[in-house]
Amino acid sequence: MQPGYGASAPLSGGGMQARAPGSVFTPGKRRRINLVAICANIFMPWFVFCGIFAGMSFSLHYQKPILAWLLVILGLVATGAAGFLAMSAKKEGRDEMWYTFATITLCIATIAAAIFGDMNFWFNMQPFYDIENLNTYPSVNPAREKGQQLMDAGRVYFADGSGLDMRKAMGFKNLDLYCVAPIVHGEEQLASYDFWAVGVNCCSGVSSDFRCGEFNNPHARSGLRLMRDDQRPFFRLAVQQAEAAYNIKATHPLFFYWMQDPVAEMNAYRDDGFKYYLLGIFTHFAFNLFCTVVAVVGFSKIGRY
């Protein structure tokens, strides 16, 4: 055996191969899990989602919409800050994986909260706030009251003897079928039919039938104001068709959903808004937790906790 050789030479054949320096598989060199980064990525995007979702869904969006959208911009700023930290860490040779993951999850949280919060506001909370801020009128007689007198009506309770005149129902089709029927008092002919019950896709459009709202409830004698600006022109066209078909006049038509208890219906908008908010935040938490667990497993396989 020559000098300088022997025990220091690597083993061949069945012997163990030498481990690379600094390998994560080297005993005693396994990296510790970064619990701070994991917890931050579980809760930080969720907090951002909850805040933006609430701001876009509820009264802040109704009273100060600029502030609600400012929350969305702040969420995007936080996303950009996380992306900047990821690039800085990569340039400095540090591990940027959790910063990159935070950038993605913050972006998802911000965009999802803005979209679903705006939808929740549009379909549930805005109708509730609109009607809540309008007036309530009791004992309204359609034969005596004019539409101009109730311009600020949100909830209307019609006088005894009021009901729907199914013989003068009409429908206007524009993709959906917009149905209207006049609200009358008894059998008397009105000088102007200014109060109309409305609904979508609840009449045939070719005959005088109307199956919208609580049309078959004998105790229904109230109306909840239509607040959808995108639907109002089509209901107005249906009324114009009714004017021409039945030789009647509607000087200033107001549109209502026909029902027995408008307060319960109005509160249902609010309850749905809170229900969808709670559903959204718990769904996002579960989704974000799942993504973080997947990231932990994935990072562990490549030795980058």
Tab-separated table of C-alpha atoms in Angstrom:
chain	number	residue	atom	x	y	z
A	1	MET	CA	0.000	0.000	0.000
A	2	GLN	CA	1.528	3.301	-1.023
A	3	PRO	CA	1.815	6.203	1.382
A	4	GLY	CA	-1.062	8.668	1.241
A	5	TYR	CA	-3.544	5.970	0.299
A	6	GLY	CA	-5.599	3.658	2.394
A	7	ALA	CA	-8.207	4.662	4.938
A	8	SER	CA	-8.886	8.052	3.382
A	9	ALA	CA	-9.855	6.600	-0.017
A	10	PRO	CA	-13.594	6.267	-0.806
A	11	LEU	CA	-15.062	2.811	-0.534
A	12	SER	CA	-16.154	1.112	-3.741
A	13	GLY	CA	-18.488	-1.736	-4.499
A	14	GLY	CA	-20.807	-2.404	-1.554
A	15	GLY	CA	-19.395	0.422	0.571
A	16	MET	CA	-21.399	3.578	1.416
A	17	GLN	CA	-21.023	6.573	-0.895
A	18	ALA	CA	-19.763	9.827	0.608
A	19	ARG	CA	-22.540	12.389	1.346
A	20	ALA	CA	-22.411	15.777	-0.284
A	21	PRO	CA	-21.579	18.591	2.132
A	22	GLY	CA	-24.595	20.524	3.305
A	23	SER	CA	-27.112	17.999	1.944
A	24	VAL	CA	-30.496	18.010	3.673
A	25	PHE	CA	-30.131	14.252	3.996
A	26	THR	CA	-26.979	14.540	6.051
A	27	PRO	CA	-27.652	13.463	9.672
A	28	GLY	CA	-27.866	16.484	11.911
A	29	LYS	CA	-28.248	18.885	9.001
A	30	ARG	CA	-32.036	18.613	8.437
A	31	ARG	CA	-33.600	22.080	8.274
A	32	ARG	CA	-36.241	23.048	10.786
A	33	ILE	CA	-39.791	23.839	9.696
A	34	ASN	CA	-40.405	27.586	9.518
A	35	LEU	CA	-43.487	27.753	11.740
A	36	VAL	CA	-43.633	31.551	11.591
A	37	ALA	CA	-43.859	31.528	7.795
A	38	ILE	CA	-46.444	28.742	7.837
A	39	CYS	CA	-48.680	30.515	10.373
A	40	ALA	CA	-48.305	33.826	8.538
A	41	ASN	CA	-49.366	32.223	5.262
A	42	ILE	CA	-52.348	30.555	6.899
A	43	PHE	CA	-53.757	33.623	8.600
A	44	MET	CA	-52.484	36.692	6.758
A	45	PRO	CA	-54.291	36.025	3.432
A	46	TRP	CA	-57.409	35.044	5.383
A	47	PHE	CA	-57.389	38.309	7.349
A	48	VAL	CA	-56.994	40.228	4.084
A	49	PHE	CA	-59.880	38.283	2.550
A	50	CYS	CA	-62.153	38.875	5.575
A	51	GLY	CA	-61.445	42.602	5.654
A	52	ILE	CA	-61.927	43.232	1.948
A	53	PHE	CA	-64.948	40.913	1.735
A	54	ALA	CA	-66.618	42.780	4.632
A	55	GLY	CA	-65.784	46.204	3.207
A	56	MET	CA	-67.146	45.288	-0.219
A	57	SER	CA	-70.281	43.567	1.136
A	58	PHE	CA	-71.691	45.857	3.793
A	59	SER	CA	-72.455	49.457	4.701
A	60	LEU	CA	-68.972	50.825	3.930
A	61	HIS	CA	-69.548	50.002	0.258
A	62	TYR	CA	-72.968	51.658	0.377
A	63	GLN	CA	-72.020	54.820	2.260
A	64	LYS	CA	-68.389	55.305	1.181
A	65	PRO	CA	-67.649	53.142	-1.868
A	66	ILE	CA	-64.299	54.854	-2.437
A	67	LEU	CA	-63.046	53.568	0.930
A	68	ALA	CA	-64.290	50.076	0.117
A	69	TRP	CA	-62.311	50.028	-3.128
A	70	LEU	CA	-59.349	51.532	-1.278
A	71	LEU	CA	-59.263	48.329	0.791
A	72	VAL	CA	-58.927	46.388	-2.450
A	73	ILE	CA	-56.032	48.610	-3.510
A	74	LEU	CA	-54.344	48.065	-0.131
A	75	GLY	CA	-54.685	44.326	-0.646
A	76	LEU	CA	-52.960	44.652	-4.016
A	77	VAL	CA	-50.245	46.760	-2.380
A	78	ALA	CA	-49.682	44.003	0.193
A	79	THR	CA	-49.458	41.519	-2.677
A	80	GLY	CA	-46.863	43.676	-4.391
A	81	ALA	CA	-44.888	44.028	-1.140
A	82	ALA	CA	-44.757	40.249	-0.745
A	83	GLY	CA	-43.577	39.920	-4.350
A	84	PHE	CA	-40.854	42.524	-3.725
A	85	LEU	CA	-39.644	40.610	-0.663
A	86	ALA	CA	-39.529	37.414	-2.722
A	87	MET	CA	-37.339	39.045	-5.371
A	88	SER	CA	-35.087	40.633	-2.745
A	89	ALA	CA	-34.622	37.325	-0.963
A	90	LYS	CA	-33.736	35.608	-4.221
A	91	LYS	CA	-31.157	38.265	-5.106
A	92	GLU	CA	-29.553	37.951	-1.671
A	93	GLY	CA	-29.362	34.175	-1.946
A	94	ARG	CA	-31.960	33.555	0.736
A	95	ASP	CA	-34.913	31.218	0.459
A	96	GLU	CA	-37.779	33.038	-1.278
A	97	MET	CA	-40.307	30.198	-1.464
A	98	TRP	CA	-42.616	31.359	1.345
A	99	TYR	CA	-42.533	34.949	0.083
A	100	THR	CA	-43.552	33.702	-3.364
A	101	PHE	CA	-46.319	31.592	-1.856
A	102	ALA	CA	-47.558	34.618	0.148
A	103	THR	CA	-47.636	36.706	-3.034
A	104	ILE	CA	-49.866	34.165	-4.759
A	105	THR	CA	-52.232	33.646	-1.816
A	106	LEU	CA	-52.559	37.376	-1.118
A	107	CYS	CA	-53.375	37.994	-4.770
A	108	ILE	CA	-56.037	35.276	-4.733
A	109	ALA	CA	-57.504	36.578	-1.455
A	110	THR	CA	-57.696	40.178	-2.683
A	111	ILE	CA	-59.245	39.438	-6.067
A	112	ALA	CA	-61.688	36.835	-4.730
A	113	ALA	CA	-62.814	39.110	-1.873
A	114	ALA	CA	-63.364	42.021	-4.268
A	115	ILE	CA	-65.388	39.961	-6.752
A	116	PHE	CA	-67.532	38.001	-4.300
A	117	GLY	CA	-67.949	40.957	-1.956
A	118	ASP	CA	-69.240	43.115	-4.792
A	119	MET	CA	-71.636	40.342	-5.850
A	120	ASN	CA	-72.901	39.925	-2.284
A	121	PHE	CA	-73.455	43.675	-2.044
A	122	TRP	CA	-75.205	43.904	-5.415
A	123	PHE	CA	-77.609	41.006	-4.960
A	124	ASN	CA	-78.296	41.171	-1.205
A	125	MET	CA	-77.088	44.132	0.802
A	126	GLN	CA	-77.694	46.989	-1.637
A	127	PRO	CA	-81.426	46.151	-2.058
A	128	PHE	CA	-81.688	45.951	1.726
A	129	TYR	CA	-79.996	49.331	2.278
A	130	ASP	CA	-81.978	50.962	-0.551
A	131	ILE	CA	-85.347	49.842	0.787
A	132	GLU	CA	-84.379	50.581	4.388
A	133	ASN	CA	-83.633	54.184	3.427
A	134	LEU	CA	-86.961	54.636	1.621
A	135	ASN	CA	-90.327	55.479	3.150
A	136	THR	CA	-93.132	53.184	4.303
A	137	TYR	CA	-96.743	53.954	3.363
A	138	PRO	CA	-99.749	52.295	5.032
A	139	SER	CA	-103.312	51.970	3.696
A	140	VAL	CA	-102.563	53.091	0.158
A	141	ASN	CA	-105.602	53.055	-2.113
A	142	PRO	CA	-104.497	52.560	-5.747
A	143	ALA	CA	-107.701	54.242	-6.954
A	144	ARG	CA	-106.951	57.478	-5.093
A	145	GLU	CA	-103.185	57.723	-4.750
A	146	LYS	CA	-100.940	58.691	-7.631
A	147	GLY	CA	-97.481	57.381	-8.390
A	148	GLN	CA	-95.989	60.860	-8.029
A	149	GLN	CA	-97.177	60.958	-4.407
A	150	LEU	CA	-95.181	57.850	-3.468
A	151	MET	CA	-91.912	58.462	-5.271
A	152	ASP	CA	-89.933	57.581	-2.126
A	153	ALA	CA	-91.919	54.438	-1.306
A	154	GLY	CA	-89.954	51.367	-0.297
A	155	ARG	CA	-92.668	49.349	1.434
A	156	VAL	CA	-96.331	49.900	0.668
A	157	TYR	CA	-99.284	48.385	2.493
A	158	PHE	CA	-102.338	48.670	0.292
A	159	ALA	CA	-105.846	49.312	1.607
A	160	ASP	CA	-108.367	46.539	2.210
A	161	GLY	CA	-109.981	45.466	-1.020
A	162	SER	CA	-106.811	45.950	-3.070
A	163	GLY	CA	-105.523	43.176	-5.281
A	164	LEU	CA	-104.114	42.225	-8.679
A	165	ASP	CA	-106.090	42.649	-11.860
A	166	MET	CA	-105.042	39.483	-13.700
A	167	ARG	CA	-107.083	40.476	-16.764
A	168	LYS	CA	-104.659	43.281	-17.526
A	169	ALA	CA	-101.438	41.345	-16.988
A	170	MET	CA	-98.750	41.641	-19.630
A	171	GLY	CA	-95.286	40.296	-20.395
A	172	PHE	CA	-92.353	41.754	-22.314
A	173	LYS	CA	-89.680	39.379	-23.557
A	174	ASN	CA	-86.026	40.320	-23.814
A	175	LEU	CA	-84.141	37.088	-23.143
A	176	ASP	CA	-86.069	36.904	-19.856
A	177	LEU	CA	-89.825	37.479	-19.652
A	178	TYR	CA	-90.698	40.604	-17.660
A	179	CYS	CA	-94.214	40.263	-16.239
A	180	VAL	CA	-96.491	42.990	-14.865
A	181	ALA	CA	-99.999	43.179	-13.447
A	182	PRO	CA	-101.771	46.305	-12.161
A	183	ILE	CA	-102.610	46.665	-8.486
A	184	VAL	CA	-106.213	47.856	-8.240
A	185	HIS	CA	-108.876	48.498	-5.628
A	186	GLY	CA	-112.018	46.493	-6.165
A	187	GLU	CA	-113.459	46.418	-9.675
A	188	GLU	CA	-113.461	50.126	-10.392
A	189	GLN	CA	-111.717	51.493	-13.466
A	190	LEU	CA	-108.740	53.669	-12.600
A	191	ALA	CA	-107.869	56.940	-14.257
A	192	SER	CA	-104.192	55.978	-14.090
A	193	TYR	CA	-102.733	52.589	-13.229
A	194	ASP	CA	-99.630	53.660	-11.335
A	195	PHE	CA	-99.012	50.630	-9.105
A	196	TRP	CA	-97.801	47.404	-10.694
A	197	ALA	CA	-96.773	44.013	-9.364
A	198	VAL	CA	-93.784	42.583	-11.212
A	199	GLY	CA	-91.773	39.439	-11.632
A	200	VAL	CA	-89.408	37.712	-14.048
A	201	ASN	CA	-90.268	34.546	-15.999
A	202	CYS	CA	-93.550	34.008	-14.167
A	203	CYS	CA	-96.103	34.573	-16.927
A	204	SER	CA	-96.729	33.173	-20.384
A	205	GLY	CA	-96.378	36.454	-22.236
A	206	VAL	CA	-99.188	35.575	-24.654
A	207	SER	CA	-102.202	35.601	-22.351
A	208	SER	CA	-103.383	37.511	-19.325
A	209	ASP	CA	-101.804	35.333	-16.668
A	210	PHE	CA	-99.551	36.401	-13.823
A	211	ARG	CA	-97.890	33.966	-11.413
A	212	CYS	CA	-95.316	36.198	-9.750
A	213	GLY	CA	-94.663	36.635	-6.046
A	214	GLU	CA	-97.499	35.669	-3.729
A	215	PHE	CA	-100.134	36.074	-6.433
A	216	ASN	CA	-102.242	33.235	-4.990
A	217	ASN	CA	-101.971	34.296	-1.333
A	218	PRO	CA	-105.332	35.789	-0.273
A	219	HIS	CA	-103.602	37.623	2.590
A	220	ALA	CA	-101.048	39.322	0.331
A	221	ARG	CA	-101.797	43.024	0.097
A	222	SER	CA	-98.369	44.661	0.272
A	223	GLY	CA	-95.564	45.586	-2.047
A	224	LEU	CA	-91.778	45.727	-1.797
A	225	ARG	CA	-90.274	48.254	-4.202
A	226	LEU	CA	-88.277	47.022	-7.186
A	227	MET	CA	-84.740	48.383	-6.777
A	228	ARG	CA	-82.999	46.798	-9.785
A	229	ASP	CA	-82.220	49.644	-12.183
A	230	ASP	CA	-81.244	47.180	-14.898
A	231	GLN	CA	-84.731	45.592	-14.882
A	232	ARG	CA	-86.891	48.696	-14.563
A	233	PRO	CA	-86.810	49.730	-18.264
A	234	PHE	CA	-88.098	46.315	-19.350
A	235	PHE	CA	-90.976	46.430	-16.868
A	236	ARG	CA	-91.762	49.903	-18.169
A	237	LEU	CA	-91.966	48.484	-21.697
A	238	ALA	CA	-94.316	45.772	-20.458
A	239	VAL	CA	-96.567	48.460	-18.957
A	240	GLN	CA	-96.538	50.342	-22.242
A	241	GLN	CA	-97.669	47.178	-24.000
A	242	ALA	CA	-100.467	46.808	-21.448
A	243	GLU	CA	-101.532	50.415	-22.039
A	244	ALA	CA	-101.834	49.767	-25.753
A	245	ALA	CA	-103.484	46.354	-25.404
A	246	TYR	CA	-106.099	47.269	-22.760
A	247	ASN	CA	-106.584	50.958	-23.578
A	248	ILE	CA	-105.508	52.113	-20.123
A	249	LYS	CA	-103.173	54.820	-18.872
A	250	ALA	CA	-100.147	54.584	-16.548
A	251	THR	CA	-98.832	58.092	-15.945
A	252	HIS	CA	-96.106	57.270	-13.459
A	253	PRO	CA	-95.873	53.513	-12.843
A	254	LEU	CA	-94.181	52.226	-9.699
A	255	PHE	CA	-93.097	48.584	-9.525
A	256	PHE	CA	-93.436	46.275	-6.539
A	257	TYR	CA	-93.004	42.643	-5.615
A	258	TRP	CA	-96.403	41.460	-4.430
A	259	MET	CA	-96.340	39.786	-0.984
A	260	GLN	CA	-97.880	39.581	2.446
A	261	ASP	CA	-94.953	40.652	4.642
A	262	PRO	CA	-92.455	43.028	3.002
A	263	VAL	CA	-90.490	43.441	6.242
A	264	ALA	CA	-89.675	39.732	6.369
A	265	GLU	CA	-88.677	39.805	2.709
A	266	MET	CA	-86.476	42.844	3.238
A	267	ASN	CA	-84.776	41.230	6.234
A	268	ALA	CA	-84.203	38.120	4.116
A	269	TYR	CA	-81.902	40.209	1.894
A	270	ARG	CA	-79.859	41.183	4.944
A	271	ASP	CA	-79.787	37.640	6.328
A	272	ASP	CA	-78.635	36.276	2.970
A	273	GLY	CA	-75.873	38.875	2.873
A	274	PHE	CA	-74.510	37.833	6.269
A	275	LYS	CA	-74.967	34.159	5.437
A	276	TYR	CA	-72.932	34.429	2.258
A	277	TYR	CA	-70.284	36.452	4.088
A	278	LEU	CA	-69.832	33.765	6.735
A	279	LEU	CA	-69.864	31.053	4.078
A	280	GLY	CA	-67.228	32.948	2.129
A	281	ILE	CA	-64.780	33.489	4.979
A	282	PHE	CA	-64.951	29.881	6.203
A	283	THR	CA	-64.604	28.548	2.655
A	284	HIS	CA	-61.582	30.742	2.039
A	285	PHE	CA	-59.975	29.671	5.316
A	286	ALA	CA	-60.379	26.004	4.379
A	287	PHE	CA	-59.021	26.666	0.879
A	288	ASN	CA	-56.034	28.652	2.147
A	289	LEU	CA	-55.257	26.053	4.824
A	290	PHE	CA	-55.323	23.320	2.187
A	291	CYS	CA	-52.970	25.296	-0.062
A	292	THR	CA	-50.560	25.899	2.831
A	293	VAL	CA	-50.495	22.211	3.766
A	294	VAL	CA	-49.793	21.310	0.147
A	295	ALA	CA	-46.997	23.906	0.096
A	296	VAL	CA	-45.449	22.509	3.306
A	297	VAL	CA	-45.453	19.002	1.853
A	298	GLY	CA	-44.049	20.220	-1.446
A	299	PHE	CA	-41.324	22.352	0.119
A	300	SER	CA	-40.325	19.526	2.443
A	301	LYS	CA	-39.699	17.230	-0.496
A	302	ILE	CA	-37.210	19.673	-1.984
A	303	GLY	CA	-35.719	20.564	1.403
A	304	ARG	CA	-37.012	24.147	1.475
A	305	TYR	CA	-39.202	24.602	4.516
